[in-house]
């Protein structure tokens, strides 16, 4: 069951209704039950894997806790063994399900080079939904426990409810035990504001997904999936790549808003995942705004353990590169993903090296800090991010390079004739796309002062709020890309 | 003190909040209802769009089933001969579960004294679920709790959301640029079906019936799912005290089909439900496979008249269905019959006065054109009828032609002078119009266009083109030539 499936629209109101009807003491059990039901509805066998990860890390957590409290001096060695064991098992499972094919593919390439017999992958499984996300969740739990930020959760079922928490299990945000488990244990009362704001956020999420992301996919899929037809795509390739930048943003931000909104309706506070990323003025700034829960995860559990920036310059830059390559690999088992991570690593390193130089030089420029200057920074950052997305979207590294070569075909006339509307998106859809992107821009712009837009809307007169909500609902219903007339587009990040 | 507390609740923020939420939902539901109706498919007469607009409790007999019923049962014949009001709530390829749902949903609009169910689709194993026919059958019914429960309980309906909220299915019509002004007006227009959903075909197809049907006694079970639905239908009718009559409208049946019909007959017998198998009664009814079918599955207008007439007699003699009705109901049904009769028989009329009487119909637009002097050669009776419509007559002002348009039984345009062209927009919302270009010389004919398209050209004589606004069809296009004693040229 995905957030866009019809069953979810029946499932979610029932979940909420019962959640607030039943006594507070047993609400965590309801969360556990419906979270497993939610996961079970997608596949009947794989919840066992989730359960296995949960039990292993639960026992690991208890073990670490036990060792912490047994002696006055914590036995770090024993804890490390447990931590290593539990993380290895979970990473092993992730590797087994997500990267084994990729491993054998590359192994065979090497074997082929040295004229050895190729080995077939004896295991081939479907990728369990949300495995990358819940694996990171359980690792963060163990690490926080090990670092004594939290105590181990003694109640297995409450812990299982945290791991399987249905709003975030498919694609995050990767919520931390430190904030979520207390909310499961001690649920909030029914709050009208929470429910209202949660529903608004869900509505905005659906708008981003159905109206923008899936409409952009019409052209993006046409161009990227038919590489043979678009080897000399030129301006069409450029538009498709820009559209993809917005598609992936609206798709994932839409998903995150639905997830955070759904959690908020139930009274949970889940951390933000996006903060207007395309308004970023540098790559470092971009990564503070994009997929925040993953970025902070890597910061806390990979970058800092590697030494962070409190090491020599070379090691610091190495740490950045490791984090981004691992991040690329986390997104998908393919060289294009690794290269995407590598590219962002390079961006970061260059920025890191050049920033002090530029700061000295640029401060002396008259136009420094003006609107035009900031706009140039934003557009340049967008250009770099957009370029990297081509590798992310392409089926392979080779495909990506072919696509990039195709972009250099000079055919700007296509922009000014009706041929533009023959690449998967007709004129009407194109116009709606542009209109929707303007709405997206306006909404993002209104969020520039970090205040919740929902709070701002709250201060508007009733008629305005009604028109806004009803307008949004009907805009989605009428202009949304859903239903039997369209191909269903899953959330992009649900594939990771 | 207690009263004050009660009043305080009404002025409290909680009450205001609840009140505003309720108001919001009411507003949203009304808006959704409108938008949903706009997006529904309305292009086919087989849809049950018009049933919901029939006057409440005005239908005595409800026919359910597939296209066999649509083409085979003419409620207007039954009305004309037996004064029994009936309605063909049939839709193409109506799946058994859809028949059951329609029977249930129809109860909110009509309280029929009898439900007649054609069993043809109970023999079929074809999966029509994904087709649009069932949507056309069920979507026009408003979303009520009863409808929602029926949809949720019906296993065969997989895309429940699409049936609960048809907008999910049809919202793409806007992007496909399929919506017309008619779609936007539809929610405000409570149109009823003039033919009570009977579907008219006058083409003829010849085939041979399967011989000796009476000798086939073997039974072949129908699909268990269909059998279950049939038993459910029988039980539902019993529970609601609505007599149910099963029937099989004649068609070119196969051996397997007939064995399955025998099986259904046995189910009917076990459950004490009457079953009228008409394939074995074609001789008694007077149905011929050489004249009464439009193809091997569907009756044409000639066959439908025979079946309907027979059915009417059967209903009159076996059920108490006649009841006193308001005068306007009787008048409406009589008008509907006249309308049908014209569709069927207008082309057979060769006498001008008769023809003019027939086109005196609120649903028609008639475009009259005539050559110079033709008007004056018309017989007195015809001229009087034309004057009844409101035509003044040719003033003999050296005109070469005569152009007149009758809409809703009244002359709306009369151009006897040297008018080169006439434009008559009869539906501004849908941008529908007639355009008549006059003949300026004897070599250039008079042309009539209907929305850009040339639909008739004439050289001389009194020409009448009859257009049915309801069906959007040209019913007849005839020339009465005064030079040859007003002989008709069709």
Tab-separated table of C-alpha atoms in Angstrom, chain B residues 47-421:
chain	number	residue	atom	x	y	z
B	47	UNK	CA	-26.246	4.986	-19.936
B	48	UNK	CA	-28.718	5.241	-17.117
B	49	UNK	CA	-28.243	9.016	-16.944
B	50	UNK	CA	-31.891	9.760	-17.545
B	51	UNK	CA	-33.399	7.223	-15.176
B	52	UNK	CA	-32.573	9.283	-12.109
B	53	UNK	CA	-34.537	12.189	-13.606
B	54	UNK	CA	-37.780	10.258	-14.132
B	55	UNK	CA	-40.631	11.499	-11.908
B	56	UNK	CA	-40.508	9.639	-8.615
B	57	UNK	CA	-42.496	6.428	-8.391
B	58	UNK	CA	-43.878	6.794	-11.882
B	59	UNK	CA	-42.499	3.511	-13.255
B	60	UNK	CA	-44.399	0.267	-12.738
B	61	UNK	CA	-42.113	-2.174	-14.487
B	62	UNK	CA	-38.342	-2.047	-14.563
B	63	UNK	CA	-36.450	-3.976	-17.225
B	64	UNK	CA	-32.875	-4.931	-16.426
B	65	UNK	CA	-30.334	-6.599	-18.627
B	66	UNK	CA	-27.972	-6.062	-21.499
B	67	UNK	CA	-28.291	-4.671	-25.011
B	68	UNK	CA	-30.811	-7.420	-25.798
B	69	UNK	CA	-33.247	-5.525	-23.602
B	70	UNK	CA	-32.185	-2.117	-24.898
B	71	UNK	CA	-33.028	-3.144	-28.451
B	72	UNK	CA	-35.783	-5.623	-27.712
B	73	UNK	CA	-38.078	-3.920	-25.227
B	74	UNK	CA	-39.848	-0.723	-26.159
B	75	UNK	CA	-41.624	0.681	-23.082
B	76	UNK	CA	-43.605	3.073	-25.289
B	77	UNK	CA	-45.301	0.228	-27.145
B	78	UNK	CA	-46.254	-1.313	-23.809
B	79	UNK	CA	-47.600	2.051	-22.695
B	80	UNK	CA	-49.548	2.663	-25.888
B	81	UNK	CA	-51.195	-0.731	-25.828
B	82	UNK	CA	-51.539	-1.478	-22.127
B	83	UNK	CA	-51.115	1.842	-20.327
B	84	UNK	CA	-48.336	0.304	-18.232
B	85	UNK	CA	-45.365	2.514	-17.475
B	86	UNK	CA	-42.065	0.721	-17.778
B	87	UNK	CA	-38.420	1.643	-18.157
B	88	UNK	CA	-35.503	-0.080	-19.775
B	89	UNK	CA	-32.756	0.306	-17.196
B	90	UNK	CA	-30.574	-1.865	-19.352
B	91	UNK	CA	-27.034	-1.103	-20.381
B	92	UNK	CA	-24.714	-2.727	-22.844
B	93	UNK	CA	-23.036	-5.850	-21.466
B	94	UNK	CA	-24.649	-5.298	-18.090
B	95	UNK	CA	-22.826	-7.649	-15.767
B	96	UNK	CA	-25.019	-9.668	-13.346
B	97	UNK	CA	-23.643	-7.807	-10.340
B	98	UNK	CA	-24.460	-4.517	-12.073
B	99	UNK	CA	-28.059	-5.675	-12.593
B	100	UNK	CA	-28.323	-6.475	-8.910
B	101	UNK	CA	-26.841	-3.130	-7.941
B	102	UNK	CA	-29.141	-1.281	-10.327
B	103	UNK	CA	-32.145	-3.069	-8.859
B	104	UNK	CA	-31.061	-1.936	-5.412
B	105	UNK	CA	-30.181	1.619	-6.389
B	106	UNK	CA	-33.341	2.111	-8.435
B	107	UNK	CA	-35.380	1.789	-5.247
B	108	UNK	CA	-34.359	5.289	-4.211
B	109	UNK	CA	-36.102	6.660	-7.287
B	110	UNK	CA	-38.871	4.250	-8.218
B	111	UNK	CA	-40.996	1.632	-6.531
B	112	UNK	CA	-41.648	-0.726	-9.428
B	113	UNK	CA	-44.332	-3.351	-9.034
B	114	UNK	CA	-42.321	-5.748	-11.107
B	115	UNK	CA	-38.699	-6.210	-12.107
B	116	UNK	CA	-37.995	-8.060	-15.338
B	117	UNK	CA	-34.473	-9.390	-15.681
B	118	UNK	CA	-33.027	-10.651	-18.944
B	119	UNK	CA	-30.627	-13.489	-18.155
B	120	UNK	CA	-28.384	-13.280	-21.224
B	121	UNK	CA	-25.370	-11.892	-19.349
B	122	UNK	CA	-25.704	-14.628	-16.720
B	123	UNK	CA	-24.591	-17.052	-19.449
B	124	UNK	CA	-21.482	-15.117	-20.257
B	125	UNK	CA	-18.060	-15.582	-18.796
B	126	UNK	CA	-16.557	-12.576	-20.496
B	127	UNK	CA	-15.052	-10.101	-18.130
B	128	UNK	CA	-16.434	-6.708	-18.956
B	129	UNK	CA	-15.427	-5.228	-15.637
B	130	UNK	CA	-12.772	-3.027	-17.111
B	131	UNK	CA	-15.099	-1.668	-19.758
B	132	UNK	CA	-17.015	1.536	-19.416
B	133	UNK	CA	-20.445	-0.042	-19.657
B	134	UNK	CA	-20.768	-0.703	-15.973
B	135	UNK	CA	-19.656	2.810	-15.249
B	136	UNK	CA	-22.355	4.116	-17.546
B	137	UNK	CA	-24.877	2.008	-15.686
B	138	UNK	CA	-23.842	2.908	-12.164
B	139	UNK	CA	-22.154	6.309	-12.246
B	140	UNK	CA	-25.285	8.426	-12.771
B	141	UNK	CA	-26.642	7.227	-9.445
B	142	UNK	CA	-25.614	9.608	-6.671
B	143	UNK	CA	-23.219	8.310	-4.048
B	144	UNK	CA	-25.375	7.148	-1.174
B	145	UNK	CA	-24.568	4.833	1.673
B	146	UNK	CA	-26.464	2.104	-0.149
B	147	UNK	CA	-24.388	2.581	-3.282
B	148	UNK	CA	-21.128	2.723	-1.331
B	149	UNK	CA	-21.952	-0.493	0.554
B	150	UNK	CA	-22.955	-2.252	-2.677
B	151	UNK	CA	-19.716	-1.257	-4.372
B	152	UNK	CA	-17.563	-2.242	-1.418
B	153	UNK	CA	-19.344	-5.597	-1.056
B	154	UNK	CA	-19.161	-6.483	-4.734
B	155	UNK	CA	-16.056	-8.586	-5.152
B	156	UNK	CA	-15.977	-8.237	-8.931
B	157	UNK	CA	-15.515	-4.499	-8.685
B	158	UNK	CA	-11.796	-4.143	-8.254
B	159	UNK	CA	-11.330	-0.436	-8.753
B	160	UNK	CA	-13.778	0.489	-6.062
B	161	UNK	CA	-12.510	4.042	-5.823
B	162	UNK	CA	-13.407	4.623	-9.456
B	163	UNK	CA	-16.956	3.427	-8.893
B	164	UNK	CA	-17.329	5.346	-5.660
B	165	UNK	CA	-15.852	8.507	-7.142
B	166	UNK	CA	-16.157	8.372	-10.935
B	167	UNK	CA	-14.126	11.560	-11.182
B	168	UNK	CA	-11.084	9.382	-10.500
B	169	UNK	CA	-11.745	7.646	-13.797
B	170	UNK	CA	-12.978	10.535	-15.883
B	171	UNK	CA	-10.895	13.505	-14.766
B	172	UNK	CA	-8.605	12.979	-17.747
B	173	UNK	CA	-11.463	14.017	-20.050
B	174	UNK	CA	-10.488	17.617	-19.475
B	175	UNK	CA	-6.944	17.024	-20.635
B	176	UNK	CA	-8.207	15.059	-23.613
B	177	UNK	CA	-10.344	18.086	-24.466
B	178	UNK	CA	-13.491	15.973	-24.446
B	179	UNK	CA	-15.629	18.265	-22.333
B	180	UNK	CA	-18.290	20.287	-24.115
B	181	UNK	CA	-20.702	22.953	-22.953
B	182	UNK	CA	-23.260	20.176	-22.654
B	183	UNK	CA	-21.159	18.528	-19.955
B	184	UNK	CA	-21.069	21.709	-17.902
B	185	UNK	CA	-24.819	22.227	-18.293
B	186	UNK	CA	-25.723	18.631	-17.572
B	187	UNK	CA	-25.899	18.960	-13.751
B	188	UNK	CA	-28.550	21.654	-14.152
B	189	UNK	CA	-30.713	19.882	-16.690
B	190	UNK	CA	-33.061	17.174	-15.513
B	191	UNK	CA	-33.694	15.588	-18.860
B	192	UNK	CA	-35.654	12.379	-19.104
B	193	UNK	CA	-35.318	9.818	-21.843
B	194	UNK	CA	-38.076	10.243	-24.401
B	195	UNK	CA	-37.736	6.653	-25.548
B	196	UNK	CA	-37.412	5.393	-21.967
B	197	UNK	CA	-33.978	4.121	-22.959
B	198	UNK	CA	-35.281	1.988	-25.817
B	199	UNK	CA	-32.631	1.928	-28.572
B	200	UNK	CA	-33.946	2.226	-32.063
B	201	UNK	CA	-32.499	0.298	-35.009
B	202	UNK	CA	-34.274	-0.220	-38.327
B	203	UNK	CA	-31.662	-2.216	-40.197
B	204	UNK	CA	-32.353	-5.845	-41.010
B	205	UNK	CA	-30.089	-8.863	-40.649
B	206	UNK	CA	-31.037	-12.376	-41.674
B	207	UNK	CA	-29.988	-15.573	-39.976
B	208	UNK	CA	-31.412	-18.940	-38.981
B	209	UNK	CA	-32.670	-19.851	-35.528
B	210	UNK	CA	-31.341	-22.941	-33.826
B	211	UNK	CA	-33.948	-25.585	-34.569
B	212	UNK	CA	-35.944	-27.702	-32.122
B	213	UNK	CA	-35.025	-25.778	-29.014
B	214	UNK	CA	-37.789	-27.538	-27.108
B	215	UNK	CA	-36.004	-30.844	-27.565
B	216	UNK	CA	-32.854	-29.603	-25.838
B	217	UNK	CA	-33.319	-30.702	-22.278
B	218	UNK	CA	-29.708	-30.862	-21.108
B	219	UNK	CA	-28.564	-28.343	-18.562
B	220	UNK	CA	-25.173	-26.747	-18.360
B	221	UNK	CA	-24.271	-24.869	-15.205
B	222	UNK	CA	-23.562	-21.202	-15.506
B	223	UNK	CA	-20.533	-19.580	-13.902
B	224	UNK	CA	-20.810	-20.133	-10.147
B	225	UNK	CA	-20.311	-16.434	-9.527
B	226	UNK	CA	-23.216	-15.594	-11.844
B	227	UNK	CA	-25.363	-18.238	-10.186
B	228	UNK	CA	-24.585	-16.731	-6.817
B	229	UNK	CA	-25.602	-13.295	-8.067
B	230	UNK	CA	-28.803	-14.687	-9.551
B	231	UNK	CA	-29.730	-16.305	-6.236
B	232	UNK	CA	-28.866	-13.066	-4.474
B	233	UNK	CA	-31.125	-11.179	-6.862
B	234	UNK	CA	-33.994	-13.603	-6.231
B	235	UNK	CA	-33.500	-13.324	-2.482
B	236	UNK	CA	-33.298	-9.556	-2.620
B	237	UNK	CA	-36.559	-9.363	-4.594
B	238	UNK	CA	-38.242	-11.671	-2.061
B	239	UNK	CA	-36.930	-9.670	0.886
B	240	UNK	CA	-38.220	-6.456	-0.643
B	241	UNK	CA	-41.520	-7.980	-1.796
B	242	UNK	CA	-40.889	-7.038	-5.396
B	243	UNK	CA	-42.062	-9.632	-7.906
B	244	UNK	CA	-39.220	-10.741	-10.152
B	245	UNK	CA	-39.708	-12.088	-13.647
B	246	UNK	CA	-36.799	-13.703	-15.449
B	247	UNK	CA	-36.728	-13.660	-19.190
B	248	UNK	CA	-34.571	-14.390	-22.196
B	249	UNK	CA	-35.156	-12.053	-25.119
B	250	UNK	CA	-34.784	-13.903	-28.455
B	251	UNK	CA	-31.441	-13.984	-30.198
B	252	UNK	CA	-29.420	-16.446	-32.268
B	253	UNK	CA	-28.801	-18.801	-29.415
B	254	UNK	CA	-26.216	-21.579	-29.459
B	255	UNK	CA	-26.620	-25.078	-28.069
B	256	UNK	CA	-24.462	-24.248	-25.046
B	257	UNK	CA	-26.385	-21.078	-24.405
B	258	UNK	CA	-29.640	-22.899	-24.499
B	259	UNK	CA	-28.393	-25.594	-22.131
B	260	UNK	CA	-27.439	-22.824	-19.749
B	261	UNK	CA	-30.830	-21.203	-20.196
B	262	UNK	CA	-32.303	-24.565	-19.149
B	263	UNK	CA	-30.105	-24.446	-16.082
B	264	UNK	CA	-31.377	-20.987	-15.200
B	265	UNK	CA	-34.932	-22.224	-15.772
B	266	UNK	CA	-34.321	-24.918	-13.181
B	267	UNK	CA	-32.993	-22.349	-10.691
B	268	UNK	CA	-36.075	-20.217	-11.333
B	269	UNK	CA	-38.322	-23.206	-10.788
B	270	UNK	CA	-36.616	-24.195	-7.559
B	271	UNK	CA	-37.007	-20.657	-6.271
B	272	UNK	CA	-40.538	-20.251	-7.580
B	273	UNK	CA	-39.652	-17.362	-9.831
B	274	UNK	CA	-41.436	-17.181	-13.199
B	275	UNK	CA	-39.170	-17.506	-16.212
B	276	UNK	CA	-40.267	-16.389	-19.667
B	277	UNK	CA	-37.984	-18.033	-22.180
B	278	UNK	CA	-38.908	-16.236	-25.409
B	279	UNK	CA	-36.572	-18.065	-27.797
B	280	UNK	CA	-38.998	-20.972	-27.781
B	281	UNK	CA	-41.940	-18.645	-28.299
B	282	UNK	CA	-40.781	-16.770	-31.390
B	283	UNK	CA	-43.479	-18.504	-33.451
B	284	UNK	CA	-46.214	-17.521	-31.024
B	285	UNK	CA	-44.952	-13.915	-30.907
B	286	UNK	CA	-44.456	-13.700	-34.656
B	287	UNK	CA	-40.743	-13.033	-34.644
B	288	UNK	CA	-38.927	-13.903	-37.871
B	289	UNK	CA	-35.203	-14.314	-38.156
B	290	UNK	CA	-35.358	-12.784	-41.635
B	291	UNK	CA	-36.992	-9.454	-40.769
B	292	UNK	CA	-36.883	-8.750	-37.048
B	293	UNK	CA	-33.194	-8.553	-36.125
B	294	UNK	CA	-30.542	-5.952	-36.666
B	295	UNK	CA	-27.815	-8.527	-36.122
B	296	UNK	CA	-27.668	-12.044	-34.710
B	297	UNK	CA	-28.027	-10.801	-31.151
B	298	UNK	CA	-30.350	-7.831	-31.224
B	299	UNK	CA	-33.865	-7.173	-32.367
B	300	UNK	CA	-34.600	-4.261	-34.699
B	301	UNK	CA	-37.558	-1.927	-34.370
B	302	UNK	CA	-39.905	-4.390	-36.084
B	303	UNK	CA	-38.927	-7.225	-33.763
B	304	UNK	CA	-38.997	-4.941	-30.728
B	305	UNK	CA	-42.555	-3.877	-31.532
B	306	UNK	CA	-43.672	-7.503	-31.651
B	307	UNK	CA	-41.872	-8.532	-28.466
B	308	UNK	CA	-42.997	-5.432	-26.585
B	309	UNK	CA	-46.567	-5.856	-27.685
B	310	UNK	CA	-46.535	-9.491	-26.601
B	311	UNK	CA	-44.809	-8.634	-23.342
B	312	UNK	CA	-47.361	-5.905	-22.643
B	313	UNK	CA	-50.224	-8.342	-23.071
B	314	UNK	CA	-48.470	-10.866	-20.844
B	315	UNK	CA	-47.899	-8.291	-18.099
B	316	UNK	CA	-51.452	-6.987	-18.313
B	317	UNK	CA	-52.915	-10.441	-17.967
B	318	UNK	CA	-50.569	-11.729	-15.246
B	319	UNK	CA	-49.870	-8.732	-13.034
B	320	UNK	CA	-51.868	-5.936	-11.495
B	321	UNK	CA	-49.885	-3.063	-12.941
B	322	UNK	CA	-52.373	-0.458	-14.035
B	323	UNK	CA	-52.881	2.296	-11.549
B	324	UNK	CA	-54.385	5.732	-11.651
B	325	UNK	CA	-51.934	8.373	-12.754
B	326	UNK	CA	-51.831	12.107	-12.832
B	327	UNK	CA	-52.961	13.682	-16.072
B	328	UNK	CA	-49.592	15.199	-16.766
B	329	UNK	CA	-47.937	11.779	-16.429
B	330	UNK	CA	-50.382	10.339	-18.948
B	331	UNK	CA	-49.782	13.291	-21.245
B	332	UNK	CA	-45.996	12.887	-20.958
B	333	UNK	CA	-46.152	9.233	-21.852
B	334	UNK	CA	-48.511	9.923	-24.744
B	335	UNK	CA	-46.166	12.610	-26.027
B	336	UNK	CA	-43.271	10.192	-25.699
B	337	UNK	CA	-45.184	7.605	-27.710
B	338	UNK	CA	-45.948	10.176	-30.414
B	339	UNK	CA	-42.299	11.027	-30.485
B	340	UNK	CA	-41.366	7.372	-30.964
B	341	UNK	CA	-44.098	6.848	-33.526
B	342	UNK	CA	-42.720	9.741	-35.559
B	343	UNK	CA	-39.224	8.361	-35.470
B	344	UNK	CA	-40.505	5.055	-36.726
B	345	UNK	CA	-43.169	6.186	-39.148
B	346	UNK	CA	-42.318	9.686	-40.330
B	347	UNK	CA	-40.427	8.345	-43.316
B	348	UNK	CA	-43.493	6.384	-44.372
B	349	UNK	CA	-45.666	9.518	-44.666
B	350	UNK	CA	-46.218	10.618	-48.239
B	351	UNK	CA	-49.044	13.085	-47.814
B	352	UNK	CA	-47.928	16.685	-47.176
B	353	UNK	CA	-50.672	17.664	-44.682
B	354	UNK	CA	-50.050	14.495	-42.663
B	355	UNK	CA	-46.359	15.178	-42.750
B	356	UNK	CA	-46.841	18.757	-41.540
B	357	UNK	CA	-49.036	17.499	-38.702
B	358	UNK	CA	-46.320	15.071	-37.685
B	359	UNK	CA	-43.582	17.659	-37.542
B	360	UNK	CA	-45.647	19.747	-35.156
B	361	UNK	CA	-43.496	18.414	-32.330
B	362	UNK	CA	-41.627	20.286	-29.609
B	363	UNK	CA	-38.513	18.155	-30.102
B	364	UNK	CA	-38.066	18.888	-33.785
B	365	UNK	CA	-36.592	21.612	-35.889
B	366	UNK	CA	-37.890	21.564	-39.448
B	367	UNK	CA	-36.196	23.502	-42.200
B	368	UNK	CA	-38.526	24.265	-45.086
B	369	UNK	CA	-37.240	25.535	-48.410
B	370	UNK	CA	-39.066	26.014	-51.640
B	371	UNK	CA	-38.485	27.186	-55.151
B	372	UNK	CA	-40.090	30.279	-56.615
B	373	UNK	CA	-43.863	29.912	-56.749
B	374	UNK	CA	-43.878	26.470	-55.131
B	375	UNK	CA	-45.557	27.828	-52.037
B	376	UNK	CA	-48.579	28.993	-54.014
B	377	UNK	CA	-49.022	25.595	-55.581
B	378	UNK	CA	-49.501	23.909	-52.222
B	379	UNK	CA	-52.964	22.551	-51.368
B	380	UNK	CA	-55.173	24.666	-49.111
B	381	UNK	CA	-54.936	22.224	-46.180
B	382	UNK	CA	-51.166	22.410	-46.216
B	383	UNK	CA	-51.131	26.183	-46.449
B	384	UNK	CA	-53.517	26.363	-43.472
B	385	UNK	CA	-51.194	24.136	-41.463
B	386	UNK	CA	-48.242	26.303	-42.418
B	387	UNK	CA	-50.228	29.320	-41.286
B	388	UNK	CA	-50.926	27.484	-38.015
B	389	UNK	CA	-47.167	27.304	-37.515
B	390	UNK	CA	-47.099	31.064	-37.992
B	391	UNK	CA	-45.990	31.462	-41.571
B	392	UNK	CA	-47.502	34.454	-43.357
B	393	UNK	CA	-46.947	33.242	-46.894
B	394	UNK	CA	-45.112	34.289	-49.972
B	395	UNK	CA	-45.735	37.948	-50.810
B	396	UNK	CA	-44.601	37.388	-54.366
B	397	UNK	CA	-41.966	40.060	-54.061
B	398	UNK	CA	-40.029	38.630	-56.966
B	399	UNK	CA	-38.313	36.167	-54.656
B	400	UNK	CA	-36.648	33.145	-56.117
B	401	UNK	CA	-37.018	30.997	-53.026
B	402	UNK	CA	-38.761	30.469	-49.734
B	403	UNK	CA	-36.995	29.623	-46.474
B	404	UNK	CA	-38.809	28.799	-43.249
B	405	UNK	CA	-37.747	27.198	-39.987
B	406	UNK	CA	-40.088	25.654	-37.443
B	407	UNK	CA	-38.806	25.130	-33.928
B	408	UNK	CA	-40.950	23.748	-31.108
B	409	UNK	CA	-43.987	23.839	-33.382
B	410	UNK	CA	-43.643	27.535	-34.236
B	411	UNK	CA	-42.310	29.359	-37.246
B	412	UNK	CA	-39.183	31.084	-36.060
B	413	UNK	CA	-37.811	32.166	-39.419
B	414	UNK	CA	-39.604	33.068	-42.615
B	415	UNK	CA	-37.645	34.588	-45.455
B	416	UNK	CA	-39.581	34.899	-48.640
B	417	UNK	CA	-37.552	37.720	-50.198
B	418	UNK	CA	-34.188	37.748	-51.905
B	419	UNK	CA	-32.361	36.520	-48.859
B	420	UNK	CA	-29.074	34.882	-49.719
B	421	UNK	CA	-28.466	33.114	-46.434
